[in-house]
Every structure is written in C-alpha cells, then in structure tokens.
Short mmCIF file of C-alpha atoms in Angstrom, two decimals:
data_model
loop_
_atom_site.label_atom_id
_atom_site.label_comp_id
_atom_site.label_asym_id
_atom_site.label_seq_id
_atom_site.Cartn_x
_atom_site.Cartn_y
_atom_site.Cartn_z
CA MET A 285 0.01 0.00 0.01
CA THR A 286 1.44 3.36 -1.03
CA THR A 287 1.72 6.13 1.55
CA PRO A 288 -0.36 9.21 0.60
CA PHE A 289 1.39 12.48 -0.06
CA PRO A 290 1.35 15.01 2.79
CA VAL A 291 -1.21 17.64 1.81
CA LEU A 292 0.14 21.20 2.03
CA ARG A 293 -2.26 23.91 3.10
CA LEU A 294 -1.82 26.69 0.55
CA ALA A 295 -2.74 30.38 0.53
CA ILE A 296 -2.50 32.84 -2.31
CA LEU A 297 -1.13 36.33 -1.74
CA GLY A 298 -1.69 39.14 -4.26
CA ALA A 299 -4.25 37.35 -6.43
CA THR A 300 -5.45 38.98 -9.65
CA ASP A 301 -7.74 37.74 -12.39
CA ALA A 302 -4.84 35.66 -13.73
CA VAL A 303 -5.02 33.21 -10.84
CA GLU A 304 -8.59 32.33 -11.80
CA SER A 305 -7.43 30.93 -15.12
CA THR A 306 -4.00 29.52 -14.25
CA TYR A 307 -3.11 28.40 -10.75
CA LEU A 308 -6.53 27.84 -9.22
CA PRO A 309 -7.84 25.39 -11.88
CA THR A 310 -4.61 23.38 -11.70
CA LEU A 311 -4.55 23.35 -7.90
CA THR A 312 -8.07 21.89 -7.86
CA THR A 313 -6.72 18.88 -9.81
CA LEU A 314 -4.02 18.32 -7.18
CA LYS A 315 -6.14 17.75 -4.08
CA SER A 316 -3.79 14.98 -3.00
CA HIS A 317 -1.00 17.57 -2.83
CA PHE A 318 -2.60 20.92 -1.89
CA ASP A 319 -5.55 22.22 0.06
CA ILE A 320 -6.46 25.82 -0.94
CA LEU A 321 -7.08 27.40 2.43
CA ALA A 322 -7.15 31.16 1.79
CA LEU A 323 -6.83 33.84 -0.87
CA HIS A 324 -5.80 37.47 -0.63
CA SER A 325 -6.55 40.15 -3.18
CA SER A 326 -6.56 43.93 -2.90
CA LYS A 327 -9.85 43.84 -4.79
CA ILE A 328 -12.61 42.24 -2.74
CA GLU A 329 -14.57 41.54 -5.92
CA THR A 330 -11.72 39.39 -7.25
CA ALA A 331 -11.43 37.53 -3.96
CA GLN A 332 -15.17 36.91 -3.77
CA HIS A 333 -15.37 35.71 -7.37
CA CYS A 334 -12.52 33.21 -6.86
CA GLN A 335 -14.07 32.05 -3.56
CA LYS A 336 -17.33 31.32 -5.29
CA LEU A 337 -15.77 29.53 -8.28
CA PHE A 338 -13.31 27.41 -6.33
CA ASN A 339 -14.96 27.06 -2.91
CA ILE A 340 -12.09 28.75 -1.03
CA PRO A 341 -12.82 28.85 2.73
CA ASN A 342 -11.16 32.18 3.55
CA ILE A 343 -10.64 35.43 1.63
CA THR A 344 -9.12 38.72 2.71
CA THR A 345 -7.85 42.08 1.47
CA ALA A 346 -5.17 42.25 4.19
CA PRO A 347 -1.86 40.46 3.49
CA GLU A 348 -1.25 40.10 7.22
CA ASP A 349 -4.20 37.72 7.50
CA ILE A 350 -2.38 35.27 5.22
CA LEU A 351 1.06 35.77 6.72
CA ASN A 352 -0.13 35.39 10.32
CA SER A 353 -2.32 32.33 9.79
CA VAL A 354 -0.91 29.37 11.73
CA GLU A 355 -2.82 26.99 9.45
CA VAL A 356 -1.00 27.93 6.22
CA ASP A 357 2.01 25.82 5.12
CA VAL A 358 2.90 27.41 1.80
CA ILE A 359 2.19 30.83 0.25
CA LEU A 360 1.93 31.53 -3.45
CA ASN A 361 3.28 35.08 -3.67
CA LEU A 362 1.80 36.72 -6.80
CA PHE A 363 2.74 40.30 -5.99
CA PRO A 364 4.72 42.12 -8.75
CA PHE A 365 8.51 41.76 -8.67
CA GLU A 366 9.22 44.98 -6.75
CA TYR A 367 7.36 43.44 -3.80
CA HIS A 368 8.99 40.01 -3.98
CA GLU A 369 11.58 40.75 -1.32
CA LYS A 370 9.12 42.27 1.17
CA TYR A 371 6.50 39.56 1.12
CA THR A 372 8.83 36.60 0.58
CA ILE A 373 10.86 37.55 3.65
CA ALA A 374 7.66 38.12 5.65
CA ALA A 375 6.41 34.67 4.69
CA LEU A 376 9.71 33.03 5.60
CA GLU A 377 9.78 34.76 8.97
CA ALA A 378 6.23 33.52 9.55
CA GLY A 379 7.44 29.96 8.97
CA LYS A 380 5.87 29.46 5.53
CA HIS A 381 7.24 27.95 2.35
CA VAL A 382 7.01 30.46 -0.51
CA MET A 383 6.54 30.20 -4.25
CA VAL A 384 7.28 33.41 -6.13
CA GLU A 385 7.33 33.86 -9.90
CA VAL A 386 10.52 34.66 -11.80
CA PRO A 387 12.39 36.92 -11.24
CA LEU A 388 12.90 36.19 -7.55
CA SER A 389 14.81 39.45 -7.39
CA MET A 390 16.32 42.05 -9.72
CA THR A 391 19.03 43.32 -7.42
CA ILE A 392 21.90 41.64 -5.65
CA HIS A 393 20.98 43.38 -2.40
CA SER A 394 17.41 42.11 -2.54
CA LEU A 395 18.43 38.53 -3.33
CA ARG A 396 20.97 38.62 -0.50
CA GLN A 397 18.23 39.75 1.91
CA ILE A 398 16.01 36.83 0.88
CA ARG A 399 18.83 34.32 1.21
CA ASN A 400 19.80 35.76 4.60
CA ALA A 401 16.19 35.44 5.79
CA THR A 402 16.16 31.79 4.69
CA THR A 403 19.42 31.09 6.53
CA LYS A 404 18.16 32.85 9.65
CA VAL A 405 15.02 30.74 9.74
CA VAL A 406 17.01 27.53 9.23
CA ASN A 407 19.38 28.43 12.06
CA ALA A 408 16.47 29.34 14.35
CA ARG A 409 14.89 25.94 13.74
CA SER A 410 18.10 23.98 14.33
CA SER A 411 17.73 24.19 18.10
CA PRO A 412 16.48 21.10 19.99
CA GLY A 413 12.75 20.52 19.81
CA GLU A 414 12.24 22.73 16.76
CA ASN A 415 10.73 21.50 13.53
CA THR A 416 13.60 20.73 11.15
CA GLY A 417 11.45 21.31 8.04
CA ALA A 418 12.53 24.90 7.59
CA PRO A 419 10.69 27.09 5.05
CA ARG A 420 12.01 27.10 1.51
CA VAL A 421 11.69 29.42 -1.51
CA PHE A 422 10.58 28.06 -4.89
CA VAL A 423 10.73 30.19 -8.03
CA GLY A 424 7.89 29.77 -10.54
CA CYS A 425 8.52 29.56 -14.30
CA ALA A 426 5.85 27.23 -15.73
CA ARG A 427 7.22 27.03 -19.27
CA ARG A 428 10.40 25.39 -17.95
CA TYR A 429 8.25 22.57 -16.53
CA ALA A 430 6.22 21.86 -19.69
CA PRO A 431 6.49 18.12 -20.37
CA CYS A 432 7.34 18.53 -24.07
CA TYR A 433 10.08 21.04 -23.23
CA THR A 434 11.67 18.88 -20.52
CA ASP A 435 11.16 15.50 -22.13
CA ILE A 436 11.65 16.31 -25.83
CA PHE A 437 13.26 19.67 -26.53
CA LYS A 438 16.10 19.36 -24.02
CA LYS A 439 16.90 15.78 -25.04
CA GLU A 440 16.94 16.70 -28.73
CA LEU A 441 19.11 19.72 -27.96
CA ALA A 442 21.57 17.59 -26.04
CA ASN A 443 22.00 15.38 -29.11
CA LEU A 444 22.35 18.24 -31.62
CA ASP A 445 25.73 17.93 -33.31
CA ARG A 446 26.54 21.62 -33.38
CA ILE A 447 24.61 24.86 -32.80
CA HIS A 448 25.02 27.45 -35.55
CA TYR A 449 22.44 30.06 -34.49
CA ALA A 450 19.50 30.60 -32.14
CA ARG A 451 16.59 32.98 -31.88
CA CYS A 452 14.31 33.84 -28.94
CA ARG A 453 11.17 35.90 -29.54
CA ASN A 454 8.25 37.05 -27.43
CA ILE A 455 5.96 39.50 -29.19
CA ALA A 456 2.66 39.52 -27.35
CA GLY A 457 -0.71 41.09 -28.03
CA PRO A 458 -2.20 43.90 -25.95
CA LEU A 459 -2.95 43.61 -22.25
CA GLN A 460 -6.12 45.71 -22.33
CA ILE A 461 -7.04 45.16 -18.70
CA PRO A 462 -7.05 47.31 -15.57
CA ALA A 463 -3.65 48.33 -14.22
CA HIS A 464 -4.11 46.41 -10.99
CA HIS A 465 -4.32 43.21 -13.05
CA THR A 466 -1.23 43.83 -15.15
CA ASN A 467 1.31 43.92 -12.36
CA GLY A 468 2.17 47.34 -13.75
CA VAL A 469 3.33 45.90 -17.06
CA ASN A 470 2.65 47.15 -20.56
CA LYS A 471 -0.50 49.06 -21.07
CA ARG A 472 -1.84 48.90 -24.60
CA ASN A 473 1.23 50.54 -26.08
CA GLY A 474 3.70 49.05 -23.62
CA THR A 475 4.34 52.21 -21.64
CA ASN A 476 4.63 52.30 -17.88
CA GLY A 477 3.49 55.05 -15.62
CA THR A 478 2.82 55.11 -11.93
CA ASN A 479 0.23 52.36 -11.65
CA GLU A 480 -1.75 50.87 -8.85
CA VAL A 481 -0.76 47.27 -8.36
CA ASN A 482 -2.61 45.04 -5.90
CA GLY A 483 -3.54 48.04 -3.86
CA HIS A 484 -0.07 49.62 -3.95
CA THR A 485 1.36 52.42 -6.01
CA ASP A 486 4.67 51.40 -7.47
CA THR A 487 6.36 54.74 -6.82
CA ASP A 488 8.46 53.93 -3.75
CA GLU A 489 9.28 50.25 -4.18
CA PHE A 490 9.94 50.42 -7.88
CA GLN A 491 11.92 53.63 -7.58
CA ASN A 492 14.12 52.10 -4.89
CA LEU A 493 14.68 49.08 -7.10
CA LEU A 494 15.69 51.29 -10.04
CA VAL A 495 18.15 53.21 -7.88
CA ASP A 496 19.62 49.88 -6.73
CA ILE A 497 20.11 48.79 -10.31
CA PHE A 498 21.05 51.97 -12.18
CA GLY A 499 22.00 54.54 -9.56
CA SER A 500 20.00 57.65 -8.75
CA ASP A 501 21.36 59.74 -11.70
CA ASP A 502 20.65 57.31 -14.56
CA ILE A 503 16.95 56.47 -14.30
CA THR A 504 15.85 57.35 -17.81
CA PRO A 505 12.48 56.45 -19.33
CA ASP A 506 14.17 53.78 -21.49
CA ARG A 507 15.73 52.13 -18.46
CA VAL A 508 12.44 52.22 -16.56
CA ALA A 509 10.53 50.57 -19.41
CA PHE A 510 13.24 47.97 -20.03
CA CYS A 511 13.49 47.06 -16.35
CA ARG A 512 9.74 46.73 -16.06
CA PHE A 513 9.54 44.51 -19.15
CA LEU A 514 12.43 42.25 -18.16
CA GLY A 515 11.05 41.98 -14.62
CA SER A 516 7.79 40.58 -15.92
CA LEU A 517 7.38 38.99 -19.34
CA GLY A 518 11.02 39.13 -20.41
CA CYS A 519 12.54 37.27 -17.50
CA HIS A 520 10.48 34.16 -18.33
CA ASP A 521 12.05 34.16 -21.82
CA LEU A 522 15.58 34.62 -20.47
CA SER A 523 15.15 31.90 -17.85
CA LEU A 524 14.07 29.37 -20.49
CA MET A 525 16.87 30.51 -22.79
CA ARG A 526 19.42 30.09 -20.03
CA GLU A 527 18.28 26.59 -19.06
CA SER A 528 18.38 25.52 -22.72
CA LEU A 529 21.70 27.03 -23.81
CA GLY A 530 23.52 27.86 -20.60
CA PHE A 531 24.94 31.21 -19.56
CA PRO A 532 26.10 33.42 -22.46
CA ASP A 533 29.69 34.61 -22.79
CA ALA A 534 28.66 38.15 -23.63
CA VAL A 535 25.81 40.39 -24.72
CA SER A 536 25.86 43.12 -27.40
CA CYS A 537 23.63 45.48 -29.39
CA VAL A 538 21.01 46.06 -26.71
CA SER A 539 18.21 48.06 -28.29
CA ILE A 540 15.32 49.78 -26.50
CA THR A 541 12.65 51.21 -28.79
CA GLU A 542 9.72 51.03 -26.39
CA PRO A 543 7.62 48.94 -26.41
CA PHE A 544 10.09 46.71 -28.33
CA TYR A 545 13.44 45.44 -27.09
CA SER A 546 16.26 43.36 -28.59
CA ALA A 547 19.77 42.11 -27.85
CA ASN A 548 22.41 39.72 -29.16
CA PHE A 549 23.79 37.00 -26.86
CA HIS A 550 27.09 35.34 -27.71
CA TYR A 551 27.82 31.70 -26.81
CA THR A 552 30.44 29.05 -27.29
CA ASP A 553 29.12 25.64 -28.35
CA ASP A 554 31.41 23.25 -26.47
CA SER A 555 29.88 20.07 -27.88
CA ASP A 556 33.33 19.23 -29.27
CA VAL A 557 36.87 20.04 -28.17
CA ASP A 558 37.27 22.96 -30.59
CA GLY A 559 34.34 24.97 -29.31
CA HIS A 560 32.36 26.94 -31.89
CA PRO A 561 30.86 30.40 -31.37
CA PHE A 562 27.23 31.12 -32.10
CA THR A 563 24.82 34.00 -31.55
CA LEU A 564 21.29 34.16 -30.18
CA PHE A 565 19.10 37.07 -31.23
CA TYR A 566 16.49 38.07 -28.67
CA GLU A 567 13.51 40.22 -29.64
CA ALA A 568 10.45 41.04 -27.60
CA GLY A 569 7.69 43.56 -27.25
CA VAL A 570 3.99 44.31 -27.14
CA ASP A 571 1.76 45.44 -30.00
CA ALA A 572 -1.98 45.69 -30.74
CA LEU A 573 -2.47 42.30 -32.41
CA PRO A 574 -4.32 39.72 -30.28
CA ARG A 575 -1.81 36.90 -30.52
CA CYS A 576 1.28 35.50 -28.84
CA ASP A 577 4.38 34.98 -31.01
CA ALA A 578 6.77 33.46 -28.52
CA HIS A 579 9.41 30.82 -29.16
CA LEU A 580 13.00 29.68 -28.81
CA THR A 581 14.54 28.20 -31.99
CA VAL A 582 17.95 26.51 -32.20
CA TYR A 583 19.54 25.85 -35.58
CA GLY A 584 21.93 22.93 -36.06
CA ALA A 585 23.57 21.75 -39.29
CA ARG A 586 20.93 19.09 -40.02
CA LYS A 587 18.23 19.76 -37.48
CA THR A 588 16.22 22.73 -36.20
CA LEU A 589 14.48 22.67 -32.82
CA THR A 590 11.72 25.06 -31.76
CA VAL A 591 9.76 25.39 -28.55
CA GLU A 592 6.70 27.68 -28.84
CA TYR A 593 4.71 28.80 -25.82
CA ASP A 594 1.31 30.44 -25.79
CA PHE A 595 0.61 31.08 -22.14
CA PRO A 596 -2.61 32.95 -21.28
CA HIS A 597 -2.99 36.60 -20.42
CA PRO A 598 -4.91 37.46 -17.23
CA GLY A 599 -8.54 36.49 -17.51
CA GLU A 600 -7.88 33.87 -20.19
CA ALA A 601 -8.12 30.12 -19.65
CA ALA A 602 -5.00 27.94 -19.47
CA GLY A 603 -6.74 24.86 -20.78
CA LYS A 604 -6.27 22.76 -23.87
CA GLU A 605 -6.46 25.72 -26.27
CA ARG A 606 -3.27 27.15 -24.72
CA SER A 607 -0.19 25.05 -25.26
CA VAL A 608 3.55 24.58 -25.38
CA LYS A 609 4.69 23.01 -28.65
CA VAL A 610 8.04 21.50 -29.59
CA THR A 611 8.85 21.12 -33.28
CA VAL A 612 11.72 19.03 -34.61
CA GLU A 613 12.68 19.68 -38.23
CA GLU A 614 15.29 17.51 -39.95
CA MET A 615 16.25 16.33 -43.41
CA ASP A 616 14.32 13.42 -44.87
CA MET A 617 15.85 11.82 -47.98
CA GLY A 618 13.12 9.21 -48.32
CA GLU A 619 10.81 9.01 -51.33
CA GLU A 620 7.56 8.30 -49.51
CA GLN A 621 4.70 10.75 -49.40
CA SER A 622 5.50 13.96 -47.50
CA ASN A 623 3.41 15.11 -44.58
CA GLY A 624 2.87 18.44 -46.28
CA HIS A 625 5.62 20.40 -44.58
CA GLY A 626 8.47 21.12 -46.93
CA ASP A 627 10.90 23.71 -48.11
CA GLY A 628 8.32 25.95 -49.76
CA THR A 629 7.88 23.73 -52.83
CA ALA A 630 4.70 21.76 -53.17
CA VAL A 631 5.56 18.16 -52.37
CA ASN A 632 3.43 15.37 -53.73
CA GLY A 633 5.94 12.52 -54.04
CA SER A 634 5.42 12.18 -57.79
CA GLY A 635 9.01 12.90 -58.78
CA ASN A 636 8.14 15.86 -61.00
CA ARG A 637 9.18 19.50 -60.62
CA ASN A 638 6.41 20.12 -58.10
CA GLY A 639 7.26 17.06 -56.10
CA ASN A 640 10.29 15.56 -54.43
CA GLY A 641 12.54 15.37 -57.46
CA THR A 642 13.57 17.23 -60.62
CA ALA A 643 13.08 16.63 -64.32
CA THR A 644 16.18 14.44 -64.26
CA GLY A 645 14.76 12.25 -61.49
CA VAL A 646 17.22 13.43 -58.83
CA VAL A 647 15.68 13.13 -55.38
CA ARG A 648 15.67 16.39 -53.47
CA PRO A 649 15.86 16.44 -49.68
CA ARG A 650 12.69 17.17 -47.79
CA VAL A 651 11.96 18.47 -44.33
CA LYS A 652 10.60 15.97 -41.85
CA ARG A 653 8.59 17.87 -39.26
CA THR A 654 7.54 16.31 -35.94
CA GLU A 655 5.47 18.12 -33.34
CA TYR A 656 4.97 17.44 -29.63
CA VAL A 657 2.39 19.38 -27.63
CA SER A 658 1.75 19.94 -23.92
CA THR A 659 -1.09 22.06 -22.62
CA CYS A 660 -0.34 25.00 -20.35
CA GLU A 661 -2.36 23.21 -17.67
CA GLU A 662 0.12 20.30 -17.86
CA ALA A 663 2.99 22.76 -17.42
CA TYR A 664 1.44 24.31 -14.31
CA ASN A 665 0.60 20.82 -13.01
CA ARG A 666 4.23 19.67 -13.21
CA GLU A 667 5.49 22.95 -11.77
CA LEU A 668 3.18 22.66 -8.72
CA ARG A 669 4.07 19.03 -8.17
CA ALA A 670 7.72 20.08 -8.17
CA LEU A 671 6.87 22.72 -5.59
CA HIS A 672 5.25 20.06 -3.43
CA SER A 673 8.23 17.69 -3.63
CA TYR A 674 10.62 20.60 -2.92
CA CYS A 675 8.73 21.53 0.27
CA THR A 676 8.02 17.98 1.53
CA GLY A 677 10.98 15.96 0.30
CA GLU A 678 8.58 13.55 -1.39
CA THR A 679 9.28 12.07 -4.81
CA GLY A 680 8.17 14.31 -7.65
CA PRO A 681 9.32 16.14 -10.80
CA GLU A 682 12.85 17.55 -10.89
CA VAL A 683 13.08 20.87 -9.04
CA LYS A 684 14.89 23.30 -11.31
CA THR A 685 13.84 26.75 -10.15
CA THR A 686 15.54 27.25 -6.80
CA PRO A 687 17.04 30.42 -5.28
CA GLU A 688 20.45 29.20 -6.48
CA ASP A 689 19.11 28.97 -10.01
CA ALA A 690 17.51 32.42 -9.63
CA LEU A 691 20.97 33.86 -8.99
CA ASN A 692 21.85 33.09 -12.62
CA ASP A 693 18.69 34.87 -13.79
CA LEU A 694 19.86 37.89 -11.84
CA ARG A 695 23.38 37.65 -13.29
CA LEU A 696 21.96 37.59 -16.79
CA LEU A 697 19.75 40.63 -16.17
CA HIS A 698 22.72 42.56 -14.81
CA MET A 699 24.86 41.53 -17.80
CA ILE A 700 22.21 43.13 -20.02
CA PHE A 701 21.92 46.27 -17.92
CA SER A 702 25.69 46.66 -17.68
CA HIS A 703 26.16 46.45 -21.43
CA TYR A 704 23.38 48.95 -22.02
CA ASP A 705 25.15 51.29 -19.61
CA ARG A 706 28.37 50.91 -21.62
CA GLN A 707 26.47 51.64 -24.84
CA CYS A 708 25.14 54.81 -23.24
CA GLY A 709 28.56 55.79 -21.92
CA THR A 710 27.65 55.21 -18.28
CA ILE A 711 30.54 53.79 -16.25
CA ARG A 712 29.88 52.47 -12.76
CA THR A 713 31.06 49.89 -10.29
CA PRO A 714 29.41 46.40 -10.52
CA LEU A 715 25.68 46.45 -9.88
CA GLY A 716 24.33 45.67 -6.47
#
C-alpha cells in the first residue's frame, strides 16, 4: 500500500484575475498535494469571485491575515516583482514555504536579503525541539516545466551535433485590462506610468529598485521601461533561454525602442573540443495584435528545434487551447509521401518539378517535421508538483527553479543592464 502524499495547506497572496485561469484550476486537480485554504486580493470583488468559483474557505484584502495564519504551510506570492523581497521575507519569517514567480529578485541586495532570511530561519529551527522542516523558496517559471520542453526539446538539444544560431522571440498582443491586473506591465502601447498594483502604487518600491540597479542619476524612461519589461514577461524568456543554452559569454547590441526590445547574446558551443561560437538574437515587445508569437529556436547543421509557448494573459483560460509546442525539423531523404511540410515547394511525391525530385529524376531532400504538444495546464501541473516535492521531500518532478538557479537569472539581467550602460557611456562599479 502506497503512503499518501502530505497535503500542504496553501494560501495565495496578491491574487489577480490571472489566478482564476492559471493556478486555481490546476490546484483543484491536485487535491492529493494541496488544500487551498485562503486567498488574498486587494480587490474584494476578485477575492469573492474566486471564492465562489473554487470554494475557497477564507478570503481577505489584508496580506497580514495570510502571513499570520498558523494553518498555512505554503504561500503563493503573486505580488509584482518589486514586492517580492518584502512579502517573501515576511512569509519566511512567519514559517511558511514560498513560491514566487521569476524573477525572484532584480538586485543583488534584494536577493541577498532573501537568502539571509532563509538562513536565519534555518538556524532558528536547528535548536532542539524545533521543527527541522525549515521554510524554503521556490521560483515559478511554468514554461520550464512543460513536459514537451523537458522530455523532448532538451533531449533533442543535447544530441544536436553543433549549434550554428539561435533565436528567442516574445511578441505579445495587448494587455487591455485594468492596471491592478497587469502587475504594472505594458498598457496597450507598452508604456509604464505610476500604476496601482494590488492596492499599492509602485512609486516607492519600484523607484528604490531602479536606484539599486542603475543609480540615482541614470533612471531614464528607457531604463524604466526595459526594467519593467524584463522583470515581468522578459525574464520568463531569459530563464528558459538560459536553461536551454547555458549562460552566455557576452551580450551586445542592446536596443530599446519602447515597447520593443532586442539584444544579441554570444555563446560558445562546447559540444566538441574545438568549441564553436554562435549567436542568439532576442527580440520582444507588445503590439496591438491579439496573438502571442513566442518561441525559442535553435539551428543545427541538419536539425532545427523550436519550442513555442502560448501562455494565457490574465482572464484567459489555461486549458487545452493554450499550449507549449516543440517542433523538430530535420532532413528526410526518403521518397515516400510527404506530410505536407516542406521547403516551400509543393511536395506530392510524384518525382516531377512540383514534387520531391527534378526533371532528371534526382531526389531532393525534404523536411521531416515532428510536433509534440503539452497544454499549459500540464506545465502548471508539473510545476506545482515540483513545488510540493521541494517543500516535503517527497518524490516528484525535478526541481529546477531554486534560489540558487535564480541567482543566474539575476546575473543575466545585470549583464544586459551593464552592457546597455556601456552603450550609453555610463561607467559604474558592478551592480548591487
């Protein structure tokens, strides 16, 4: 007889409409892992709506009610990134495990404060008679847990003979929703003013964060917009890129033309002893078209790998219509009927000019295209089961998004900011 999983009592802090279509539906399918005990939102209407839909026992508009509850084991901290440090440390000091979405922090000082709080709690619990299961911090990035990414894309990438080029893109449609549901990110045209976010104005916390990163004399509108974008949508792209390809050697050509951003990342492919350089081009932004054009593509000599992700905006469902798709394209020299995906020439297998050959009968190579799909719900499911195993020590999916891993996200962000400073002629000591 198998031993049942310990059920963690979970509370949500800083809920917006997004939680209704992402985390809450997935959590209801994991009743053997989590019990949703309470939900906080600055908007009582949001809290009441979620309570009614998902039968949540307790709702509140006061964060302290969640933090001080002795019944809560783990807190899902959904506040925007400038509040990650404040509420993550408060949860740790209250003895709770915490899940917070990437980026865990955007400054070295803030990350150090979170790590110090974790160490302090561990040391406090090491005395005789104390519970040794000290609180832990888990960093959320659902696309890195999508089954087709973990099980297919990464394995295919590991077997790629040599990487010649890569491209990462995230051009999203408009977020035409109230400011308190956007986490302060990208109004219709991608601009960022002083917004209300979960009942807070971002003036003080965000301003302090900008000073930490850029210094008090260099907070230009471009830097503000770029920081806000990377701290929300962009950091998810960079985290997936980093897990896939490793940490880049350098960054160049950082471009900010709000609401669009781009940069070149330079790598060394060490799959053989010689080591070959390659470049990844990153482009991202927000426009008025209602679609999500987001993917990472890696080009080898004989194979191209793509992972596409279409995660929902707030208020949209994360069900089967939203997905993560991996596409493997490789040469196919066979003469059998094509699946319809080729090199731009109509392929019918007849051997004529419109088919797989030429007038002389020479067989032309075709593209074999194989697709693997995971729903966004499956990605959130695996991510939350990884959270559970991380907090309980039970068997579960591999835990990839730890505070140690988040340090590399922070290093990459600062590499980008530092190069942009050099482009602008700003010379400073290392960030943080």
